[in-house]
């Protein structure tokens, strides 16, 4: 394939709508690239882990693997999420030190999988969001409303969350 053909193929791929899993946190609708989602499970029993920051809700046993569950409400600097009838855990693939890491994301409810074309995604606003700006990839325009598309490499940065856990442990030990 020539450089021109490769550039044309890349440009065509950039115009293809991407699929996103949408979910709610409070009254807001968020989305994340479906390719990073492994599965969605019902909220169930969880083991709390001492000395963890508030956004680490606990761990679950997922087919023999220990999977930490991150409370996205708390991760975004809000009050811990209240568990309701539609609360579920989205199993997400993160990366730490070049290795794949499974994380559970506690969300109020999963909505649907939608397609958003690249030309329907606006940059995050400079102010006025309840979520750190670097956590947002963009604002997807869907049916006359905005959906906050998360930037998983930032919002769910395993290394940053691990450092916060270590800092919380160090502060308690001091």
PDB file of C-alpha atoms in Angstrom:
ATOM      1  CA  UNK A   1       0.000   0.000   0.000  1.00  0.00           C
ATOM      2  CA  UNK A   2       1.380   3.386  -0.983  1.00  0.00           C
ATOM      3  CA  UNK A   3       1.605   6.310   1.426  1.00  0.00           C
ATOM      4  CA  UNK A   4      -1.253   8.032  -0.394  1.00  0.00           C
ATOM      5  CA  UNK A   5      -3.474   4.922  -0.143  1.00  0.00           C
ATOM      6  CA  UNK A   6      -2.624   4.603   3.541  1.00  0.00           C
ATOM      7  CA  UNK A   7      -3.478   8.279   4.131  1.00  0.00           C
ATOM      8  CA  UNK A   8      -6.773   7.885   2.248  1.00  0.00           C
ATOM      9  CA  UNK A   9      -7.651   4.765   4.254  1.00  0.00           C
ATOM     10  CA  UNK A  10      -6.815   6.562   7.526  1.00  0.00           C
ATOM     11  CA  UNK A  11      -8.962   9.558   6.528  1.00  0.00           C
ATOM     12  CA  UNK A  12     -11.866   7.257   5.627  1.00  0.00           C
ATOM     13  CA  UNK A  13     -11.517   5.446   8.961  1.00  0.00           C
ATOM     14  CA  UNK A  14     -11.592   8.809  10.782  1.00  0.00           C
ATOM     15  CA  UNK A  15     -15.053   9.485   9.301  1.00  0.00           C
ATOM     16  CA  UNK A  16     -16.472   6.159  10.511  1.00  0.00           C
ATOM     17  CA  UNK A  17     -18.740   6.490  13.543  1.00  0.00           C
ATOM     18  CA  UNK A  18     -17.365   4.869  16.691  1.00  0.00           C
ATOM     19  CA  UNK A  19     -19.482   2.853  19.115  1.00  0.00           C
ATOM     20  CA  UNK A  20     -19.806   3.992  22.709  1.00  0.00           C
ATOM     21  CA  UNK A  21     -21.386   2.442  25.787  1.00  0.00           C
ATOM     22  CA  UNK A  22     -23.515   5.052  27.533  1.00  0.00           C
ATOM     23  CA  UNK A  23     -24.228   5.057  31.253  1.00  0.00           C
ATOM     24  CA  UNK A  24     -25.554   7.438  33.856  1.00  0.00           C
ATOM     25  CA  UNK A  25     -24.024   8.963  36.941  1.00  0.00           C
ATOM     26  CA  UNK A  26     -26.690  10.981  38.684  1.00  0.00           C
ATOM     27  CA  UNK A  27     -28.436  13.090  36.031  1.00  0.00           C
ATOM     28  CA  UNK A  28     -25.506  13.051  33.588  1.00  0.00           C
ATOM     29  CA  UNK A  29     -24.958  10.719  30.646  1.00  0.00           C
ATOM     30  CA  UNK A  30     -21.415   9.517  30.017  1.00  0.00           C
ATOM     31  CA  UNK A  31     -19.946   7.357  27.278  1.00  0.00           C
ATOM     32  CA  UNK A  32     -16.850   5.270  26.798  1.00  0.00           C
ATOM     33  CA  UNK A  33     -15.434   3.539  23.749  1.00  0.00           C
ATOM     34  CA  UNK A  34     -17.071   0.108  23.572  1.00  0.00           C
ATOM     35  CA  UNK A  35     -13.733  -1.461  22.598  1.00  0.00           C
ATOM     36  CA  UNK A  36     -12.452  -0.896  26.155  1.00  0.00           C
ATOM     37  CA  UNK A  37     -15.464  -2.592  27.787  1.00  0.00           C
ATOM     38  CA  UNK A  38     -15.165  -6.313  28.556  1.00  0.00           C
ATOM     39  CA  UNK A  39     -18.582  -6.929  30.094  1.00  0.00           C
ATOM     40  CA  UNK A  40     -21.305  -5.525  32.306  1.00  0.00           C
ATOM     41  CA  UNK A  41     -22.285  -7.316  35.502  1.00  0.00           C
ATOM     42  CA  UNK A  42     -24.968  -6.846  38.098  1.00  0.00           C
ATOM     43  CA  UNK A  43     -23.955  -5.136  41.327  1.00  0.00           C
ATOM     44  CA  UNK A  44     -23.279  -7.727  44.013  1.00  0.00           C
ATOM     45  CA  UNK A  45     -21.304  -8.439  47.146  1.00  0.00           C
ATOM     46  CA  UNK A  46     -17.966  -6.727  47.371  1.00  0.00           C
ATOM     47  CA  UNK A  47     -15.037  -6.989  49.771  1.00  0.00           C
ATOM     48  CA  UNK A  48     -13.854  -3.673  51.156  1.00  0.00           C
ATOM     49  CA  UNK A  49     -10.102  -3.143  51.336  1.00  0.00           C
ATOM     50  CA  UNK A  50      -8.724  -1.132  54.256  1.00  0.00           C
ATOM     51  CA  UNK A  51      -6.582   1.965  53.671  1.00  0.00           C
ATOM     52  CA  UNK A  52      -7.933   2.678  50.191  1.00  0.00           C
ATOM     53  CA  UNK A  53      -9.103   6.097  48.999  1.00  0.00           C
ATOM     54  CA  UNK A  54     -12.838   6.701  48.832  1.00  0.00           C
ATOM     55  CA  UNK A  55     -13.131   6.023  45.119  1.00  0.00           C
ATOM     56  CA  UNK A  56     -12.022   2.388  45.548  1.00  0.00           C
ATOM     57  CA  UNK A  57     -15.303   0.779  46.558  1.00  0.00           C
ATOM     58  CA  UNK A  58     -13.738  -2.661  47.104  1.00  0.00           C
ATOM     59  CA  UNK A  59     -12.871  -5.781  45.125  1.00  0.00           C
ATOM     60  CA  UNK A  60     -14.970  -8.482  43.505  1.00  0.00           C
ATOM     61  CA  UNK A  61     -14.225 -12.055  42.517  1.00  0.00           C
ATOM     62  CA  UNK A  62     -14.696 -12.282  38.765  1.00  0.00           C
ATOM     63  CA  UNK A  63     -14.187 -15.890  37.712  1.00  0.00           C
ATOM     64  CA  UNK A  64     -11.324 -16.291  40.180  1.00  0.00           C
ATOM     65  CA  UNK A  65      -9.678 -12.922  39.474  1.00  0.00           C
ATOM     66  CA  UNK A  66      -9.542 -10.098  42.007  1.00  0.00           C
ATOM     67  CA  UNK A  67     -10.992  -7.011  40.305  1.00  0.00           C
ATOM     68  CA  UNK A  68     -10.931  -3.585  42.025  1.00  0.00           C
ATOM     69  CA  UNK A  69     -14.174  -1.622  41.721  1.00  0.00           C
ATOM     70  CA  UNK A  70     -13.871   2.132  41.172  1.00  0.00           C
ATOM     71  CA  UNK A  71     -16.799   4.334  42.214  1.00  0.00           C
ATOM     72  CA  UNK A  72     -16.860   6.789  39.288  1.00  0.00           C
ATOM     73  CA  UNK A  73     -18.890   9.339  41.259  1.00  0.00           C
ATOM     74  CA  UNK A  74     -16.167   9.435  43.933  1.00  0.00           C
ATOM     75  CA  UNK A  75     -13.378   9.298  41.314  1.00  0.00           C
ATOM     76  CA  UNK A  76     -14.830  12.464  39.807  1.00  0.00           C
ATOM     77  CA  UNK A  77     -14.652  14.196  43.214  1.00  0.00           C
ATOM     78  CA  UNK A  78     -18.292  13.745  44.109  1.00  0.00           C
ATOM     79  CA  UNK A  79     -20.027  12.001  46.981  1.00  0.00           C
ATOM     80  CA  UNK A  80     -19.887   8.185  46.836  1.00  0.00           C
ATOM     81  CA  UNK A  81     -22.610   6.659  44.657  1.00  0.00           C
ATOM     82  CA  UNK A  82     -25.732   5.295  46.286  1.00  0.00           C
ATOM     83  CA  UNK A  83     -26.528   1.760  45.183  1.00  0.00           C
ATOM     84  CA  UNK A  84     -29.916   1.412  43.475  1.00  0.00           C
ATOM     85  CA  UNK A  85     -31.861  -1.193  41.523  1.00  0.00           C
ATOM     86  CA  UNK A  86     -30.084  -0.394  38.239  1.00  0.00           C
ATOM     87  CA  UNK A  87     -26.571  -0.012  39.672  1.00  0.00           C
ATOM     88  CA  UNK A  88     -24.093  -2.190  37.819  1.00  0.00           C
ATOM     89  CA  UNK A  89     -20.393  -2.702  37.284  1.00  0.00           C
ATOM     90  CA  UNK A  90     -18.775  -2.154  33.899  1.00  0.00           C
ATOM     91  CA  UNK A  91     -15.665  -4.318  33.540  1.00  0.00           C
ATOM     92  CA  UNK A  92     -13.067  -2.203  31.777  1.00  0.00           C
ATOM     93  CA  UNK A  93      -9.595  -3.015  30.448  1.00  0.00           C
ATOM     94  CA  UNK A  94      -6.953  -0.634  31.746  1.00  0.00           C
ATOM     95  CA  UNK A  95      -3.184  -0.703  31.348  1.00  0.00           C
ATOM     96  CA  UNK A  96      -0.525  -0.467  34.072  1.00  0.00           C
ATOM     97  CA  UNK A  97       3.180  -0.852  33.384  1.00  0.00           C
ATOM     98  CA  UNK A  98       2.343  -2.199  29.921  1.00  0.00           C
ATOM     99  CA  UNK A  99       0.129  -4.969  31.343  1.00  0.00           C
ATOM    100  CA  UNK A 100      -3.631  -5.309  30.951  1.00  0.00           C
ATOM    101  CA  UNK A 101      -5.523  -4.692  34.185  1.00  0.00           C
ATOM    102  CA  UNK A 102      -9.220  -5.342  34.716  1.00  0.00           C
ATOM    103  CA  UNK A 103     -11.149  -2.694  36.637  1.00  0.00           C
ATOM    104  CA  UNK A 104     -14.782  -2.561  37.625  1.00  0.00           C
ATOM    105  CA  UNK A 105     -16.515   0.788  37.217  1.00  0.00           C
ATOM    106  CA  UNK A 106     -19.519   1.349  39.468  1.00  0.00           C
ATOM    107  CA  UNK A 107     -22.214   3.247  37.529  1.00  0.00           C
ATOM    108  CA  UNK A 108     -25.816   4.153  38.339  1.00  0.00           C
ATOM    109  CA  UNK A 109     -27.191   2.474  35.199  1.00  0.00           C
ATOM    110  CA  UNK A 110     -26.057   1.354  31.764  1.00  0.00           C
ATOM    111  CA  UNK A 111     -28.139   2.877  28.979  1.00  0.00           C
ATOM    112  CA  UNK A 112     -27.238   1.653  25.492  1.00  0.00           C
ATOM    113  CA  UNK A 113     -24.547   1.340  22.847  1.00  0.00           C
ATOM    114  CA  UNK A 114     -24.647   4.269  20.423  1.00  0.00           C
ATOM    115  CA  UNK A 115     -22.678   5.372  17.386  1.00  0.00           C
ATOM    116  CA  UNK A 116     -21.220   8.863  17.281  1.00  0.00           C
ATOM    117  CA  UNK A 117     -19.578  10.179  14.131  1.00  0.00           C
ATOM    118  CA  UNK A 118     -16.318  12.104  14.621  1.00  0.00           C
ATOM    119  CA  UNK A 119     -17.949  15.285  13.248  1.00  0.00           C
ATOM    120  CA  UNK A 120     -20.550  15.039  16.042  1.00  0.00           C
ATOM    121  CA  UNK A 121     -17.916  15.286  18.792  1.00  0.00           C
ATOM    122  CA  UNK A 122     -17.022  18.706  20.171  1.00  0.00           C
ATOM    123  CA  UNK A 123     -13.999  19.477  22.369  1.00  0.00           C
ATOM    124  CA  UNK A 124     -14.637  19.573  26.120  1.00  0.00           C
ATOM    125  CA  UNK A 125     -15.721  22.952  27.482  1.00  0.00           C
ATOM    126  CA  UNK A 126     -13.084  25.144  29.115  1.00  0.00           C
ATOM    127  CA  UNK A 127     -15.159  25.489  32.283  1.00  0.00           C
ATOM    128  CA  UNK A 128     -18.487  24.528  33.799  1.00  0.00           C
ATOM    129  CA  UNK A 129     -18.147  20.737  33.902  1.00  0.00           C
ATOM    130  CA  UNK A 130     -18.420  18.741  37.086  1.00  0.00           C
ATOM    131  CA  UNK A 131     -15.609  16.472  35.868  1.00  0.00           C
ATOM    132  CA  UNK A 132     -11.933  17.344  35.417  1.00  0.00           C
ATOM    133  CA  UNK A 133     -11.442  18.598  31.871  1.00  0.00           C
ATOM    134  CA  UNK A 134      -8.602  16.153  31.179  1.00  0.00           C
ATOM    135  CA  UNK A 135     -10.990  13.269  31.984  1.00  0.00           C
ATOM    136  CA  UNK A 136     -13.166  14.263  28.996  1.00  0.00           C
ATOM    137  CA  UNK A 137     -12.306  13.245  25.403  1.00  0.00           C
ATOM    138  CA  UNK A 138     -15.178  15.272  24.001  1.00  0.00           C
ATOM    139  CA  UNK A 139     -18.861  16.103  24.034  1.00  0.00           C
ATOM    140  CA  UNK A 140     -20.862  13.894  21.681  1.00  0.00           C
ATOM    141  CA  UNK A 141     -23.984  15.398  20.110  1.00  0.00           C
ATOM    142  CA  UNK A 142     -26.715  12.744  20.201  1.00  0.00           C
ATOM    143  CA  UNK A 143     -30.395  13.439  19.495  1.00  0.00           C
ATOM    144  CA  UNK A 144     -30.150  17.109  20.470  1.00  0.00           C
ATOM    145  CA  UNK A 145     -28.296  16.526  23.743  1.00  0.00           C
ATOM    146  CA  UNK A 146     -24.687  16.161  24.817  1.00  0.00           C
ATOM    147  CA  UNK A 147     -23.056  12.977  26.053  1.00  0.00           C
ATOM    148  CA  UNK A 148     -19.764  13.308  27.964  1.00  0.00           C
ATOM    149  CA  UNK A 149     -17.248  10.998  26.310  1.00  0.00           C
ATOM    150  CA  UNK A 150     -14.616   9.908  28.809  1.00  0.00           C
ATOM    151  CA  UNK A 151     -10.898   9.844  28.081  1.00  0.00           C
ATOM    152  CA  UNK A 152     -10.118   6.506  29.759  1.00  0.00           C
ATOM    153  CA  UNK A 153      -6.348   6.991  29.683  1.00  0.00           C
ATOM    154  CA  UNK A 154      -6.829   9.968  32.037  1.00  0.00           C
ATOM    155  CA  UNK A 155     -10.075   9.375  33.946  1.00  0.00           C
ATOM    156  CA  UNK A 156      -9.210   5.743  34.606  1.00  0.00           C
ATOM    157  CA  UNK A 157      -5.419   6.060  34.726  1.00  0.00           C
ATOM    158  CA  UNK A 158      -4.417   2.998  36.746  1.00  0.00           C
ATOM    159  CA  UNK A 159      -1.012   4.460  37.640  1.00  0.00           C
ATOM    160  CA  UNK A 160      -2.537   7.694  38.991  1.00  0.00           C
ATOM    161  CA  UNK A 161      -5.156   5.769  40.977  1.00  0.00           C
ATOM    162  CA  UNK A 162      -2.444   3.457  42.381  1.00  0.00           C
ATOM    163  CA  UNK A 163      -0.421   6.497  43.491  1.00  0.00           C
ATOM    164  CA  UNK A 164      -3.524   7.925  45.199  1.00  0.00           C
ATOM    165  CA  UNK A 165      -4.017   4.586  46.983  1.00  0.00           C
ATOM    166  CA  UNK A 166      -0.381   4.574  48.128  1.00  0.00           C
ATOM    167  CA  UNK A 167      -0.669   8.196  49.321  1.00  0.00           C
ATOM    168  CA  UNK A 168      -3.801   7.331  51.299  1.00  0.00           C
ATOM    169  CA  UNK A 169      -1.991   4.394  52.932  1.00  0.00           C
ATOM    170  CA  UNK A 170       1.077   6.519  53.709  1.00  0.00           C
ATOM    171  CA  UNK A 171      -1.070   9.276  55.261  1.00  0.00           C
ATOM    172  CA  UNK A 172      -2.807   6.780  57.549  1.00  0.00           C
ATOM    173  CA  UNK A 173       0.471   5.104  58.499  1.00  0.00           C
ATOM    174  CA  UNK A 174       2.081   8.452  59.410  1.00  0.00           C
TER     175      UNK A 174
END
